[in-house]
Coordinates of C-alpha atoms in Angstrom, one line a residue:
Chain A
M155 CA -4.6 -31.4 5.0
D156 CA -3.4 -31.5 8.6
F157 CA -2.4 -28.4 10.5
I158 CA 1.3 -29.0 10.1
S159 CA 1.2 -29.2 6.3
T160 CA -0.9 -26.1 6.2
L161 CA 1.4 -24.3 8.6
S162 CA 4.5 -25.5 6.4
I163 CA 2.9 -23.9 3.3
F164 CA 2.2 -20.7 5.2
V165 CA 5.8 -20.4 6.6
M166 CA 7.4 -21.2 3.2
A167 CA 5.1 -18.7 1.5
C168 CA 6.2 -16.1 4.0
F169 CA 9.8 -16.7 3.0
V170 CA 8.9 -16.5 -0.7
G171 CA 7.0 -13.3 0.0
Y172 CA 10.0 -11.9 1.8
Y173 CA 12.4 -12.4 -1.1
V174 CA 10.0 -11.6 -3.9
V175 CA 9.0 -8.4 -2.2
W176 CA 12.5 -7.2 -1.6
S177 CA 13.1 -7.6 -5.3
V178 CA 10.3 -5.3 -6.3
T179 CA 11.6 -2.0 -7.5
P180 CA 10.7 1.0 -5.2
A181 CA 9.3 2.8 -8.2
L182 CA 6.5 0.1 -8.3
H183 CA 5.6 0.2 -4.6
T184 CA 2.2 1.8 -5.3
P185 CA 1.3 -0.9 -7.9
L186 CA 2.6 -3.5 -5.5
M187 CA 0.1 -2.3 -2.9
A188 CA -2.7 -2.3 -5.4
V189 CA -2.1 -5.7 -6.7
T190 CA -1.6 -7.3 -3.2
N191 CA -4.9 -5.7 -2.5
A192 CA -6.5 -7.5 -5.5
I193 CA -4.9 -10.9 -4.7
S194 CA -5.7 -10.8 -1.0
S195 CA -9.3 -10.7 -2.2
V196 CA -8.8 -14.4 -2.9
I197 CA -10.8 -14.5 0.4
I198 CA -13.7 -14.6 -2.1
V199 CA -13.1 -18.4 -2.1
G200 CA -14.5 -18.4 1.4
A201 CA -17.2 -16.1 0.5
L202 CA -18.3 -18.2 -2.4
I203 CA -18.4 -21.4 -0.2
A204 CA -20.5 -19.5 2.3
A205 CA -22.8 -18.0 -0.3
A206 CA -23.4 -21.4 -2.0
A207 CA -23.7 -23.6 1.1
A208 CA -27.0 -25.1 2.2
G209 CA -27.9 -24.9 5.8
S210 CA -28.0 -21.3 7.0
G211 CA -29.8 -18.4 5.3
Y212 CA -27.7 -15.8 7.4
A213 CA -24.5 -17.4 6.3
N214 CA -25.6 -17.3 2.6
W215 CA -26.4 -13.6 2.9
L216 CA -23.1 -12.8 4.6
G217 CA -21.3 -14.8 1.9
L218 CA -23.1 -13.0 -0.9
I219 CA -22.2 -9.6 0.6
A220 CA -18.6 -10.8 1.0
V221 CA -18.5 -12.0 -2.6
A222 CA -19.7 -8.5 -3.7
L223 CA -17.1 -6.7 -1.5
A224 CA -14.2 -9.0 -2.6
S225 CA -15.3 -8.5 -6.3
V226 CA -15.0 -4.7 -6.0
N227 CA -11.4 -5.4 -4.8
I228 CA -10.6 -8.0 -7.4
F229 CA -11.8 -6.1 -10.4
G230 CA -10.9 -2.7 -9.1
G231 CA -7.5 -3.8 -7.8
F232 CA -6.3 -5.5 -11.0
A233 CA -7.8 -2.7 -13.2
V234 CA -6.1 0.1 -11.3
T235 CA -2.8 -1.8 -11.2
A236 CA -3.0 -2.3 -15.0
R237 CA -3.8 1.3 -15.5
M238 CA -0.8 2.3 -13.3
L239 CA 1.6 -0.1 -15.0
A240 CA 0.6 1.1 -18.4
M241 CA 1.9 4.5 -17.5
Y242 CA 5.5 3.5 -16.7
K243 CA 7.5 4.1 -19.9
K244 CA 11.1 3.9 -20.8
K245 CA 12.8 7.0 -22.3
D246 CA 12.1 6.8 -26.0
R247 CA 15.5 7.5 -27.4
P248 CA 16.7 6.3 -30.8
V249 CA 18.4 3.0 -30.3
P250 CA 21.1 2.4 -32.9
V251 CA 22.7 -0.3 -30.8
A252 CA 20.5 -3.1 -31.9
P253 CA 21.5 -3.3 -35.6
A254 CA 25.2 -2.9 -34.7
E255 CA 25.0 -5.9 -32.4
K256 CA 23.4 -8.0 -35.1
A257 CA 26.2 -7.1 -37.4
K258 CA 28.8 -8.8 -35.0
Chain B
M140 CA -0.2 -36.1 20.5
S141 CA -1.1 -37.8 17.3
G142 CA -4.6 -37.6 16.1
A143 CA -5.5 -34.9 18.6
V144 CA -6.8 -32.7 15.8
P145 CA -8.8 -34.6 13.3
V146 CA -9.0 -31.9 10.7
A147 CA -8.0 -33.7 7.6
V148 CA -11.2 -35.8 7.4
H149 CA -13.4 -32.8 6.9
T150 CA -11.7 -31.5 3.8
D151 CA -12.7 -34.5 1.9
Y152 CA -16.1 -34.3 3.5
I153 CA -17.0 -31.0 1.9
L154 CA -15.7 -31.9 -1.5
S155 CA -17.4 -35.2 -1.7
D156 CA -20.6 -34.1 0.0
I157 CA -21.4 -30.8 -1.6
A158 CA -19.8 -31.0 -5.0
P159 CA -21.6 -32.9 -7.7
A160 CA -20.2 -36.3 -8.5
G161 CA -18.0 -36.1 -11.5
G162 CA -14.5 -35.7 -12.7
L163 CA -14.2 -32.0 -11.9
S164 CA -14.5 -32.4 -8.2
V165 CA -11.7 -34.9 -7.6
S166 CA -10.0 -33.5 -4.5
P167 CA -6.3 -33.7 -5.7
W168 CA -7.2 -31.6 -8.8
V169 CA -9.0 -29.1 -6.8
A170 CA -6.0 -28.8 -4.4
L171 CA -3.7 -28.5 -7.4
A172 CA -5.8 -25.8 -8.9
Y173 CA -5.5 -23.7 -5.7
L174 CA -1.8 -24.3 -5.6
A175 CA -1.6 -23.1 -9.2
A176 CA -3.4 -19.9 -8.2
G177 CA -1.0 -19.4 -5.4
V178 CA 2.0 -19.8 -7.6
L179 CA 0.5 -17.5 -10.2
F180 CA 0.1 -14.8 -7.4
I181 CA 3.8 -15.2 -6.5
L182 CA 4.6 -14.6 -10.2
A183 CA 2.4 -11.5 -10.2
L184 CA 4.5 -10.0 -7.5
R185 CA 7.7 -11.3 -9.1
G186 CA 6.8 -9.4 -12.2
L187 CA 7.0 -6.1 -10.4
S188 CA 10.8 -6.3 -10.1
S189 CA 10.9 -4.2 -13.3
P190 CA 8.4 -2.1 -15.1
S191 CA 9.0 -4.1 -18.3
T192 CA 7.7 -7.4 -16.8
S193 CA 5.1 -5.9 -14.5
Q194 CA 2.2 -5.9 -16.9
R195 CA 2.6 -9.6 -17.6
G196 CA 2.9 -10.2 -13.9
N197 CA -0.4 -8.5 -13.3
R198 CA -2.0 -10.8 -15.9
Y199 CA -0.7 -13.8 -14.0
G200 CA -2.4 -12.4 -11.0
M201 CA -5.7 -12.1 -12.9
I202 CA -5.4 -15.7 -14.2
G203 CA -4.7 -17.0 -10.7
M204 CA -7.8 -15.3 -9.4
G205 CA -9.8 -16.7 -12.2
I206 CA -8.6 -20.2 -11.4
A207 CA -9.3 -19.8 -7.7
V208 CA -12.8 -18.5 -8.4
V209 CA -13.8 -21.0 -11.0
T210 CA -12.5 -23.9 -9.0
T211 CA -14.5 -22.9 -6.0
L212 CA -17.6 -22.3 -8.1
L213 CA -17.3 -25.7 -9.8
T214 CA -16.9 -27.5 -6.5
H215 CA -19.3 -25.6 -4.4
G216 CA -21.3 -22.9 -6.0
L217 CA -23.2 -24.3 -9.0
A218 CA -26.5 -24.4 -7.0
S219 CA -26.7 -20.7 -6.3
L220 CA -24.9 -19.4 -9.4
P221 CA -27.4 -16.6 -10.4
E222 CA -27.1 -14.9 -6.9
I223 CA -23.3 -15.3 -6.9
G224 CA -23.1 -14.0 -10.5
A225 CA -25.2 -11.0 -9.6
A226 CA -23.0 -10.2 -6.5
I227 CA -19.8 -10.5 -8.7
A228 CA -21.3 -8.3 -11.4
V229 CA -22.4 -5.6 -8.9
G230 CA -19.0 -5.7 -7.0
G231 CA -16.9 -6.0 -10.2
G232 CA -18.8 -3.2 -11.9
I233 CA -18.2 -0.8 -9.0
G234 CA -14.6 -1.9 -8.9
I235 CA -13.9 -1.3 -12.5
I236 CA -15.6 2.0 -12.7
T237 CA -13.7 3.2 -9.6
A238 CA -10.5 2.0 -11.0
R239 CA -11.0 3.9 -14.3
R240 CA -12.2 7.1 -12.8
I241 CA -9.8 7.5 -9.8
K242 CA -7.3 10.3 -10.1
M243 CA -3.7 9.2 -9.6
T244 CA -3.2 11.7 -6.9
D245 CA -6.0 10.0 -4.9
M246 CA -4.4 6.6 -5.1
P247 CA -3.6 6.4 -1.3
Q248 CA -7.1 6.8 -0.3
L249 CA -8.3 4.2 -2.9
V250 CA -5.9 1.7 -1.6
A251 CA -7.0 2.3 1.9
A252 CA -10.6 1.9 0.8
F253 CA -9.8 -1.4 -0.9
H254 CA -8.0 -2.6 2.3
S255 CA -11.1 -1.9 4.3
L256 CA -13.1 -4.1 1.9
V257 CA -10.7 -7.0 2.3
G258 CA -11.0 -6.6 6.0
L259 CA -14.8 -6.5 6.0
A260 CA -15.1 -9.4 3.7
A261 CA -12.8 -11.5 6.1
V262 CA -15.1 -10.6 9.0
L263 CA -18.2 -11.7 7.0
V264 CA -16.6 -14.9 5.8
G265 CA -15.6 -15.6 9.4
W266 CA -19.1 -15.0 10.7
A267 CA -20.5 -17.1 7.9
A268 CA -18.2 -20.0 8.8
Y269 CA -19.3 -19.6 12.5
L270 CA -23.0 -19.7 11.6
N271 CA -22.7 -22.5 9.0
P272 CA -19.5 -24.5 10.1
Q273 CA -20.5 -27.7 8.4
A274 CA -20.4 -26.0 5.0
F275 CA -16.7 -25.2 5.6
G276 CA -16.0 -28.7 7.0
I277 CA -14.9 -27.4 10.4
A278 CA -17.6 -29.0 12.4
G279 CA -19.3 -32.4 12.8
P280 CA -23.0 -33.0 12.2
D281 CA -23.7 -31.8 15.8
G282 CA -22.5 -28.3 14.8
V283 CA -19.7 -28.2 17.4
I284 CA -16.7 -26.4 15.7
E285 CA -13.3 -27.8 16.3
A286 CA -11.1 -25.9 18.8
Q287 CA -8.3 -25.2 16.4
S288 CA -10.8 -23.8 13.7
R289 CA -12.3 -21.7 16.4
V290 CA -8.9 -20.0 17.1
E291 CA -8.3 -19.5 13.4
M292 CA -11.7 -18.1 12.9
G293 CA -11.5 -15.8 15.9
L294 CA -8.1 -14.5 14.6
G295 CA -9.4 -14.1 11.1
I296 CA -12.4 -12.1 12.3
A297 CA -10.3 -9.9 14.7
I298 CA -7.6 -9.1 12.2
G299 CA -10.2 -8.5 9.5
A300 CA -12.1 -6.2 11.8
I301 CA -9.0 -4.2 12.7
T302 CA -8.1 -3.9 9.1
F303 CA -11.7 -2.7 8.2
S304 CA -12.0 0.0 10.9
G305 CA -8.3 1.1 10.7
S306 CA -8.6 1.4 6.9
V307 CA -11.8 3.4 7.1
I308 CA -10.0 5.9 9.4
A309 CA -6.9 5.9 7.1
F310 CA -9.2 6.6 4.1
L311 CA -11.1 9.4 5.8
K312 CA -7.7 11.0 6.8
L313 CA -6.1 10.6 3.4
A314 CA -9.2 11.9 1.6
G315 CA -9.2 14.9 3.8
K316 CA -12.7 14.1 5.2
M317 CA -11.1 13.9 8.6
S318 CA -8.3 15.9 10.1
G319 CA -5.0 14.5 9.3
S320 CA -3.4 15.6 12.5
P321 CA -3.1 13.1 15.3
I322 CA -5.9 12.8 17.7
M323 CA -4.6 11.9 21.1
L324 CA -6.7 10.1 23.7
P325 CA -5.6 10.2 27.3
G326 CA -4.2 6.8 28.4
R327 CA -4.6 5.4 24.9
H328 CA -1.7 3.0 25.3
V329 CA -3.4 1.4 28.3
I330 CA -6.7 1.2 26.5
N331 CA -5.2 -0.3 23.4
L332 CA -3.2 -2.9 25.2
A333 CA -6.1 -3.8 27.4
T334 CA -8.4 -4.2 24.4
L335 CA -5.8 -6.3 22.6
A336 CA -5.4 -8.5 25.6
A337 CA -9.2 -8.8 25.9
I338 CA -9.4 -9.9 22.3
L339 CA -6.8 -12.5 22.6
G340 CA -8.3 -13.7 25.9
L341 CA -11.8 -14.0 24.3
I342 CA -10.3 -16.0 21.4
G343 CA -8.8 -18.3 24.0
W344 CA -12.1 -18.6 25.8
F345 CA -13.8 -19.2 22.4
T346 CA -12.2 -22.7 22.4
Q347 CA -14.1 -23.5 25.5
D348 CA -17.4 -21.7 24.8
Q349 CA -18.8 -21.6 21.3
G350 CA -21.3 -19.0 22.3
L351 CA -22.3 -16.2 20.0
W352 CA -21.5 -13.5 22.6
V353 CA -17.8 -14.5 22.6
I354 CA -17.3 -14.0 18.9
A355 CA -19.6 -11.0 18.8
T356 CA -17.5 -9.3 21.6
V357 CA -14.3 -10.2 19.7
T358 CA -15.7 -8.5 16.6
V359 CA -16.8 -5.3 18.3
L360 CA -13.6 -5.0 20.3
A361 CA -11.5 -5.6 17.1
F362 CA -13.5 -2.9 15.2
A363 CA -12.8 -0.6 18.2
I364 CA -9.1 -1.2 18.4
G365 CA -8.7 -0.7 14.6
F366 CA -10.2 2.8 15.1
L367 CA -8.1 3.6 18.2
L368 CA -4.9 2.4 16.6
I369 CA -5.1 4.7 13.6
I370 CA -6.6 8.0 14.9
P371 CA -3.4 9.0 16.7
I372 CA -1.3 8.6 13.6
G373 CA -1.3 11.2 10.8
G374 CA 0.3 13.2 8.0
A375 CA 3.6 11.9 6.9
D376 CA 3.3 8.8 8.9
M377 CA 0.5 7.7 6.6
P378 CA 2.7 5.6 4.3
V379 CA 3.5 3.4 7.3
V380 CA -0.2 3.0 8.1
V381 CA -1.2 2.2 4.6
S382 CA 1.6 -0.4 4.4
M383 CA 0.7 -1.8 7.8
L384 CA -3.0 -2.1 6.9
N385 CA -1.9 -3.8 3.6
S386 CA 0.0 -6.3 5.7
Y387 CA -3.0 -6.9 8.0
S388 CA -5.4 -7.6 5.1
G389 CA -2.9 -10.3 4.1
W390 CA -2.9 -11.9 7.6
A391 CA -6.6 -11.8 7.7
A392 CA -6.7 -13.7 4.4
A393 CA -4.1 -16.1 5.7
A394 CA -6.1 -16.8 8.9
M395 CA -9.3 -17.5 6.8
G396 CA -7.1 -19.8 4.7
F397 CA -6.1 -21.8 7.7
T398 CA -9.8 -22.2 8.7
L399 CA -10.7 -23.3 5.2
H400 CA -7.5 -25.3 4.6
N401 CA -7.2 -23.5 1.3
T402 CA -3.6 -23.3 -0.2
A403 CA -4.4 -20.3 -2.4
M404 CA -5.6 -18.2 0.5
I405 CA -2.7 -19.2 2.7
I406 CA 0.0 -18.5 0.1
T407 CA -1.6 -15.2 -0.8
G408 CA -2.1 -14.2 2.8
A409 CA 1.6 -14.8 3.5
L410 CA 2.7 -13.0 0.4
V411 CA 0.5 -10.0 1.1
G412 CA 1.3 -10.0 4.8
S413 CA 5.1 -10.0 4.2
S414 CA 4.8 -7.5 1.5
G415 CA 3.0 -5.0 3.7
A416 CA 5.4 -5.7 6.6
I417 CA 8.5 -5.1 4.4
L418 CA 7.0 -1.8 3.0
S419 CA 6.3 -0.7 6.6
Y420 CA 9.8 -1.5 7.4
I421 CA 11.2 0.4 4.4
M422 CA 9.0 3.4 5.3
C423 CA 10.1 3.4 8.9
K424 CA 13.8 3.1 8.0
A425 CA 13.4 6.0 5.6
M426 CA 12.2 8.2 8.5
N427 CA 14.6 6.7 11.0
R428 CA 11.7 5.9 13.2
S429 CA 10.9 2.6 14.9
F430 CA 7.8 0.8 14.0
I431 CA 6.6 1.0 17.6
S432 CA 7.0 4.8 17.7
V433 CA 4.9 5.2 14.6
I434 CA 2.2 2.9 15.9
A435 CA 2.3 4.8 19.2
G436 CA 1.4 7.8 17.1
G437 CA 1.3 11.5 17.9
F438 CA 4.4 12.4 15.7
G439 CA 4.4 16.1 14.8
A440 CA 1.7 17.2 17.4
V441 CA 4.3 18.1 20.0
A442 CA 7.0 19.5 17.8
A443 CA 4.8 21.9 16.1
D444 CA 4.2 23.7 19.4
G445 CA 7.9 24.8 19.6
G446 CA 7.4 26.9 16.4
E447 CA 7.0 30.4 17.9
A448 CA 10.5 30.5 19.2
R449 CA 11.8 30.6 15.7
E450 CA 14.1 33.5 14.9
Q451 CA 13.6 35.6 11.9
R452 CA 16.4 35.0 9.4
P453 CA 17.0 36.6 6.1
W454 CA 16.0 34.7 2.9
K455 CA 15.9 35.5 -0.8
R456 CA 12.7 35.5 -2.8
G457 CA 13.0 34.7 -6.5
S458 CA 10.6 35.2 -9.5
A459 CA 9.6 32.7 -12.1
E460 CA 11.7 34.6 -14.6
D461 CA 14.8 34.4 -12.3
A462 CA 14.2 30.7 -11.9
A463 CA 13.7 30.1 -15.6
F464 CA 16.9 31.9 -16.4
L465 CA 19.0 29.9 -14.0
L466 CA 17.3 26.6 -15.0
G467 CA 17.9 27.3 -18.6
E468 CA 21.6 28.0 -18.1
A469 CA 22.1 24.8 -16.0
E470 CA 23.9 21.7 -17.1
Q471 CA 22.2 19.4 -14.6
V472 CA 18.9 19.9 -12.7
I473 CA 17.6 17.6 -10.0
I474 CA 13.9 17.8 -9.3
I475 CA 12.7 16.6 -5.8
P476 CA 9.0 16.2 -5.7
G477 CA 7.0 15.8 -2.5
Y478 CA 3.4 15.6 -1.3
G479 CA 2.9 19.2 -2.2
M480 CA 3.3 18.5 -5.8
A481 CA 0.5 15.9 -5.5
V482 CA -1.8 18.4 -3.7
A483 CA -1.2 21.0 -6.4
Q484 CA -1.6 18.4 -9.2
A485 CA 1.7 19.9 -10.6
Q486 CA 3.1 16.7 -12.1
H487 CA 2.1 17.5 -15.6
V488 CA 3.4 21.0 -15.8
L489 CA 6.6 19.8 -14.1
R490 CA 7.1 17.3 -16.9
E491 CA 6.6 20.1 -19.4
M492 CA 9.3 22.0 -17.6
G493 CA 11.6 19.0 -17.8
D494 CA 10.9 18.8 -21.6
L495 CA 11.6 22.5 -22.1
L496 CA 14.8 22.2 -20.2
K497 CA 15.9 19.0 -22.1
A498 CA 15.2 20.8 -25.3
R499 CA 17.9 23.3 -24.2
G500 CA 20.3 20.5 -23.5
V501 CA 19.9 20.5 -19.7
R502 CA 20.1 17.1 -18.0
V503 CA 17.0 16.7 -15.9
K504 CA 16.7 14.0 -13.2
Y505 CA 14.1 13.3 -10.7
A506 CA 14.9 12.3 -7.1
I507 CA 12.4 10.4 -5.0
H508 CA 12.6 9.9 -1.2
P509 CA 11.1 6.7 -0.1
V510 CA 8.6 8.5 2.1
A511 CA 7.6 11.3 -0.3
G512 CA 3.9 11.4 -0.6
R513 CA 1.3 9.5 1.4
M514 CA 2.1 6.0 0.3
P515 CA 5.1 4.0 -0.9
G516 CA 5.9 4.9 -4.5
H517 CA 3.3 7.6 -4.6
M518 CA 5.6 10.1 -6.4
N519 CA 6.7 7.5 -9.0
V520 CA 3.2 6.9 -10.1
L521 CA 2.4 10.5 -10.4
L522 CA 5.6 11.1 -12.5
A523 CA 4.7 8.1 -14.6
E524 CA 1.2 9.5 -15.1
A525 CA 2.8 12.7 -16.3
N526 CA 4.9 10.6 -18.9
V527 CA 8.2 11.1 -17.1
P528 CA 10.4 8.2 -18.4
Y529 CA 11.2 5.9 -15.4
D530 CA 14.9 5.9 -16.2
D531 CA 14.9 9.6 -15.4
V532 CA 13.7 8.9 -11.9
F533 CA 16.2 8.0 -9.1
E534 CA 16.1 6.7 -5.6
L535 CA 17.7 8.6 -2.7
E536 CA 20.9 6.5 -2.5
D537 CA 21.4 6.4 -6.2
I538 CA 21.4 10.1 -6.7
N539 CA 22.6 11.7 -3.5
G540 CA 26.2 11.7 -4.6
E541 CA 25.3 13.9 -7.6
F542 CA 24.2 17.1 -5.9
A543 CA 27.8 18.4 -5.8
Q544 CA 27.8 18.3 -9.7
T545 CA 24.4 19.7 -9.9
D546 CA 23.6 23.3 -10.8
V547 CA 20.0 23.4 -9.6
A548 CA 18.2 21.4 -7.0
F549 CA 14.5 22.1 -7.7
I550 CA 12.4 21.2 -4.7
I551 CA 8.7 21.1 -5.2
G552 CA 6.3 20.3 -2.4
A553 CA 9.0 18.5 -0.3
N554 CA 10.5 19.8 2.9
D555 CA 11.6 17.4 5.6
V556 CA 13.4 15.2 3.1
V557 CA 15.8 18.0 2.3
N558 CA 16.3 19.3 5.8
P559 CA 19.9 19.1 6.7
A560 CA 19.0 19.2 10.4
A561 CA 18.4 15.5 10.0
K562 CA 22.1 15.1 9.6
T563 CA 23.4 17.7 12.0
D564 CA 20.9 18.6 14.7
K565 CA 20.7 15.8 17.3
T566 CA 17.7 17.5 19.0
S567 CA 15.7 17.6 15.8
P568 CA 12.7 15.2 15.7
I569 CA 13.8 14.1 12.2
Y570 CA 17.5 13.5 13.2
G571 CA 18.9 10.5 11.5
M572 CA 16.4 10.4 8.7
P573 CA 18.2 10.0 5.4
V574 CA 17.9 13.2 3.4
F575 CA 18.9 14.6 0.1
D576 CA 22.2 16.6 0.2
V577 CA 20.6 19.5 -1.6
E578 CA 22.9 22.1 0.1
K579 CA 25.8 20.8 -2.1
A580 CA 24.0 22.1 -5.3
K581 CA 25.1 25.5 -6.7
T582 CA 21.6 26.8 -6.6
I583 CA 18.6 25.6 -4.6
M584 CA 15.0 26.5 -5.8
F585 CA 12.4 25.9 -3.2
I586 CA 8.8 26.1 -4.2
K587 CA 6.6 26.7 -1.2
R588 CA 3.2 28.4 -0.6
S589 CA 4.6 30.8 2.0
M590 CA 7.4 31.2 4.4
G591 CA 5.0 30.5 7.4
G592 CA 4.4 26.8 7.1
V593 CA 7.0 24.2 8.0
G594 CA 7.2 20.6 7.1
Y595 CA 5.1 17.9 8.7
A596 CA 7.7 17.3 11.4
G597 CA 7.2 20.9 12.5
V598 CA 10.8 21.7 12.2
D599 CA 12.5 24.8 10.5
N600 CA 14.6 24.2 7.5
D601 CA 18.1 25.8 7.2
V602 CA 17.8 25.4 3.5
F603 CA 15.4 28.3 3.3
Y604 CA 18.1 30.7 4.5
M605 CA 21.1 29.5 2.6
D606 CA 22.9 31.9 0.3
Q607 CA 22.3 29.8 -2.8
T608 CA 18.6 29.3 -2.0
M609 CA 15.9 31.0 -4.0
M610 CA 12.5 30.8 -2.5
L611 CA 9.7 30.6 -5.1
L612 CA 6.7 31.4 -3.0
A613 CA 3.5 30.4 -4.9
D614 CA 1.2 27.5 -5.6
A615 CA 3.4 24.8 -7.0
K616 CA 1.4 24.4 -10.3
K617 CA 1.1 28.2 -10.9
M618 CA 4.8 28.7 -10.3
V619 CA 5.9 25.9 -12.6
E620 CA 3.5 27.2 -15.3
D621 CA 5.1 30.7 -15.0
I622 CA 8.6 29.2 -15.3
N623 CA 7.5 27.3 -18.4
K624 CA 6.2 30.6 -19.9
A625 CA 9.5 32.2 -19.2
L626 CA 11.4 29.3 -20.6
A627 CA 9.3 29.2 -23.8
H628 CA 10.3 32.7 -24.7

């Protein structure tokens, strides 16, 4: 990929991010931060390449440490987001509307 | 112009050279897999538009991450799988245990800690790419790194380092391990700007000189500036800081994505970067402050000094029984929680109070200011934890018109967000900040530890002295428990 295609993807993704994030309900801003945290750990891709590559022992070690750090974030970030999201509940009121609509 | 930057060649070079020969490592499929991961991350954020779709979104995110990791392992990592597996197991184990054990009130510092890890990982990956550029396909066999990659690498390391040290300070402040009040160095703006200029200059120089000292100096200076940027910011400005660091962690990932020509990293970096930037903007707007003035820091440190001149004005103190009586008779009660509720861990007893009131036919609503708490959405998570249904919880602009028809405005642990000075007093440091119109309610109940303390902004609050205000002076949790006892009778 040349620089311009990479840059195009980046710019488009910024716009997508802009619209998607504005549509996030303010009540979920904390889970939003937790999940963005988890996904930004996709940097693990770079860490894996460094950890696996032949050629430099130092680079391997740096890569392995980065893999461990990013894993804390990935597992921790998704788990804590799931834990928070499971807490958001609707009011459990009896809903007699559904059968009435079926009857129509 | 054309052909000046022959980067494309090397992408194929890594894939064909390191990956085992076989169907799995065909380059277009790998690129597609990373693209799919990026799209799944977009869907993960999209799911958060409503609580009902959010859990599915989170699962998309996990799948996306799984695809990215497995694709990378298949194309690069099979050789050292045991070590990598061990690193993932150790990190993942720590992550999951932390995520399970953390208290919801401690979420801001957890998020700050996680940001610091992304930052540090970016620094390490950048350094690994510097030490072993061939593995990343950014250098020829002679070990000379391409100029463009050097800039990307330098930026990635610098942003990562700022994210790391800034987040560590934010973590220490949020966890109360370091004073939350702003620490002001003399001439800090000059120091900060000079450091920033030096970093950018060195990254420029890095294109000419691939020497170790250049990138090492960039790293050290970036660690320093992350530290310097966050120490003068404190207290109620922390939501902006946390959002800003969130944004930086995204830009760091994006910069590394450019270095690696990896679509998943670039898309994610852009998403996270814009997400944090938008949250910072929302927080600044909710405080009527400019981003620059927040970054410049020091808010609250000056204003608090003017406190002695405050005149003594009469105010009414109420008891839990008085409060319970009035609450029980009300038709509508609006509860306004703030950081004090989180500190007192009062969310559960507050929900019990809401239940007791509802049982008496009182309409109970919760009103949340965008900057309540120490991170965006902090109060919403705490109320959700206490089983408050999310359709009872309202945003500032959706509920502010209702105070005139409200019998009791119940303020627990909030202060500046209900201060009418924001609407009337042009000299007030919080002037222009959107606030709740609590003074329109028939009765205001204000839970506060004592009359001495003022809000974070250090300004007095006229609400304390209004005729319809009842001050409930006690620990928030204790007071609500007493109200609940009185209501249960």
